[in-house]
DNA sequence: CTGTTAGCGCGTTCAA
DNA sequence: TTGAACGCGCTAACAG
């Protein structure tokens, strides 16, 4: 009996709901014998309503099966409780931890998330943005700092709080949570040089941030007299197959690297697999450097070095920045968080 | 000059917009010298408007920087162009291909996606659903067929098209695209028995579908006289660490399996890693069976067998089912697609 | 092809 | 603490 739900066809109650669609605030108000606004308050600001009213209203809500219409609410209040998140891809994504943490925080704060996939393309991001702005999200989270001029303008005009994540830049759109990819490239170079490696090569997907890490690596190597760094740049998304192909093509091109730097751990694992299938020992014959520490990838192969990025922390910081801004819409601080990274060497376990 | 965008503060034009917020249909209509509805039509149904009007409107749109408000539009038309997708997790997800394909199709059809993470919990799904229904999505995609009674009722009452993906069941909520997990378990059992394996063990995360595959496997094995199947069930999400721990604990418990069946390829790779670090040869000392064929995981280790699931196809079919239903809201057919699966053996490459 | 009227279902702002 | 009036910005239905 307690489980019974009023259906439009049921006529058990005197005040049968006639309309076709789902019940509205007015329907609930009639059943409860109060005004619509009291229903609204009982639901969204229970503390300003008397115990008695609240109970009457909640009973009526249960009876009618009422579900509040956020569309109408948002239109009236100009608050959508919606945050748009743009990601390059969801496949084998290094961003999984970030998104998980971010969504967890937002959900517990009563926000919902609209997801957009940009495929590492600023143009696609622009198109998506165009569509998403129509939804008037309270906040927008972008991956990276590469956006079209049109996107930048629209975002600026919209006045919507924006967080750029997973990168750092000199001219942020608004808020910023990430780390320096140039820093990563340079750190990798120094680390590997320090261990005595000489013949470097790179396997990367064509992702803007990955390429910047590579360029920085190459630059740093050049500064140390290493001018030739054979590079395989393959198409996203980053799969194991990319790593296998990358190493295969390097070797078939006659290269004999003593270390391969990869754009992500997934790619690195592909490289490891290809090396294994060729009977190459890691790291004696060839060392492999990954990036991301996707689920502690370093644990997979005792000889895989990688760069650990705390994706969860990024997500947490992004959420905190947004929620803070939602509270104080004109709070002065421009958030800019450098989450850093950690080089994880095989010996440092 | 072409890049110039009218800002509220600019007074270049005679018809300066005074209001604070973003420009509305009415603002655009005034600038264009037409009625609001004409603007609406020029934007959303250009074919019913004369070339001349359309151009006037588009010019005014550019001038004002107008972005149509889907909240108001949805409220008036009762169409949100929003699809909610519920996933257990985004971390290392076997659903990545499905989501990617699904979102690609929906996006190109003009729909946007609200993402919800349920953490393999029907209760969490119920809470999320409660919140998401307020957004009046045009469609809902759920992972699996395990839902609370309350969720089932609310979904039924809402009348929103629902697709349950990645599973099959006898009493679907509405539409259904997936495959039989019992079928997978039985197929694995038969296959491995056929290859002569005798000492089975299982490493799984506690995911409803994974456990059903296991149970089916165990049942089938029992039918063949194998009654003892040591099992390690660990906490989601599926990480490499889960696989390492799983095998470790099996071995430390004194088990000596000749084959380990895993709930996913990620777990399987963890098992492979642990086996390697113990100097065990695969498949001579121990064989490993995965699930999902996440980015052709079988390619990683020449001796890994797995079950290939076409996640992309699932996503495509889900999208097609939804879009079809959107077109014909009362179309008779109850969609039910069995997408099947393929056992991929190490020799069958 | 274009315009007019009348809401969609709620929250804000005032008053009681 | 509760309620009445109004408008959020847009589209459906009809009229011209």
CSV table of C-alpha atoms (C1' of nucleotides) in Angstrom, one decimal, chain B residues 35 37-38 41 45 48, chain C residues 1-6, chain D residues 12-16:
chain,number,residue,atom,x,y,z
B,35,UNK,CA,8.3,39.3,-35.1
B,37,UNK,CA,8.3,33.9,-34.0
B,38,UNK,CA,10.0,34.6,-37.3
B,41,UNK,CA,11.6,29.9,-37.2
B,45,UNK,CA,13.1,25.7,-39.2
B,48,UNK,CA,9.6,27.6,-43.8
C,1,DC,C1',4.9,32.8,-45.7
C,2,DT,C1',4.2,35.8,-41.5
C,3,DG,C1',2.1,37.5,-37.2
C,4,DT,C1',-1.0,37.2,-33.0
C,5,DT,C1',-2.3,35.1,-28.8
C,6,DA,C1',-1.6,32.3,-25.1
D,12,DA,C1',2.1,25.8,-30.4
D,13,DA,C1',-1.9,26.8,-32.5
D,14,DC,C1',-4.3,29.4,-34.9
D,15,DA,C1',-5.2,33.4,-37.9
D,16,DG,C1',-4.2,36.4,-41.8
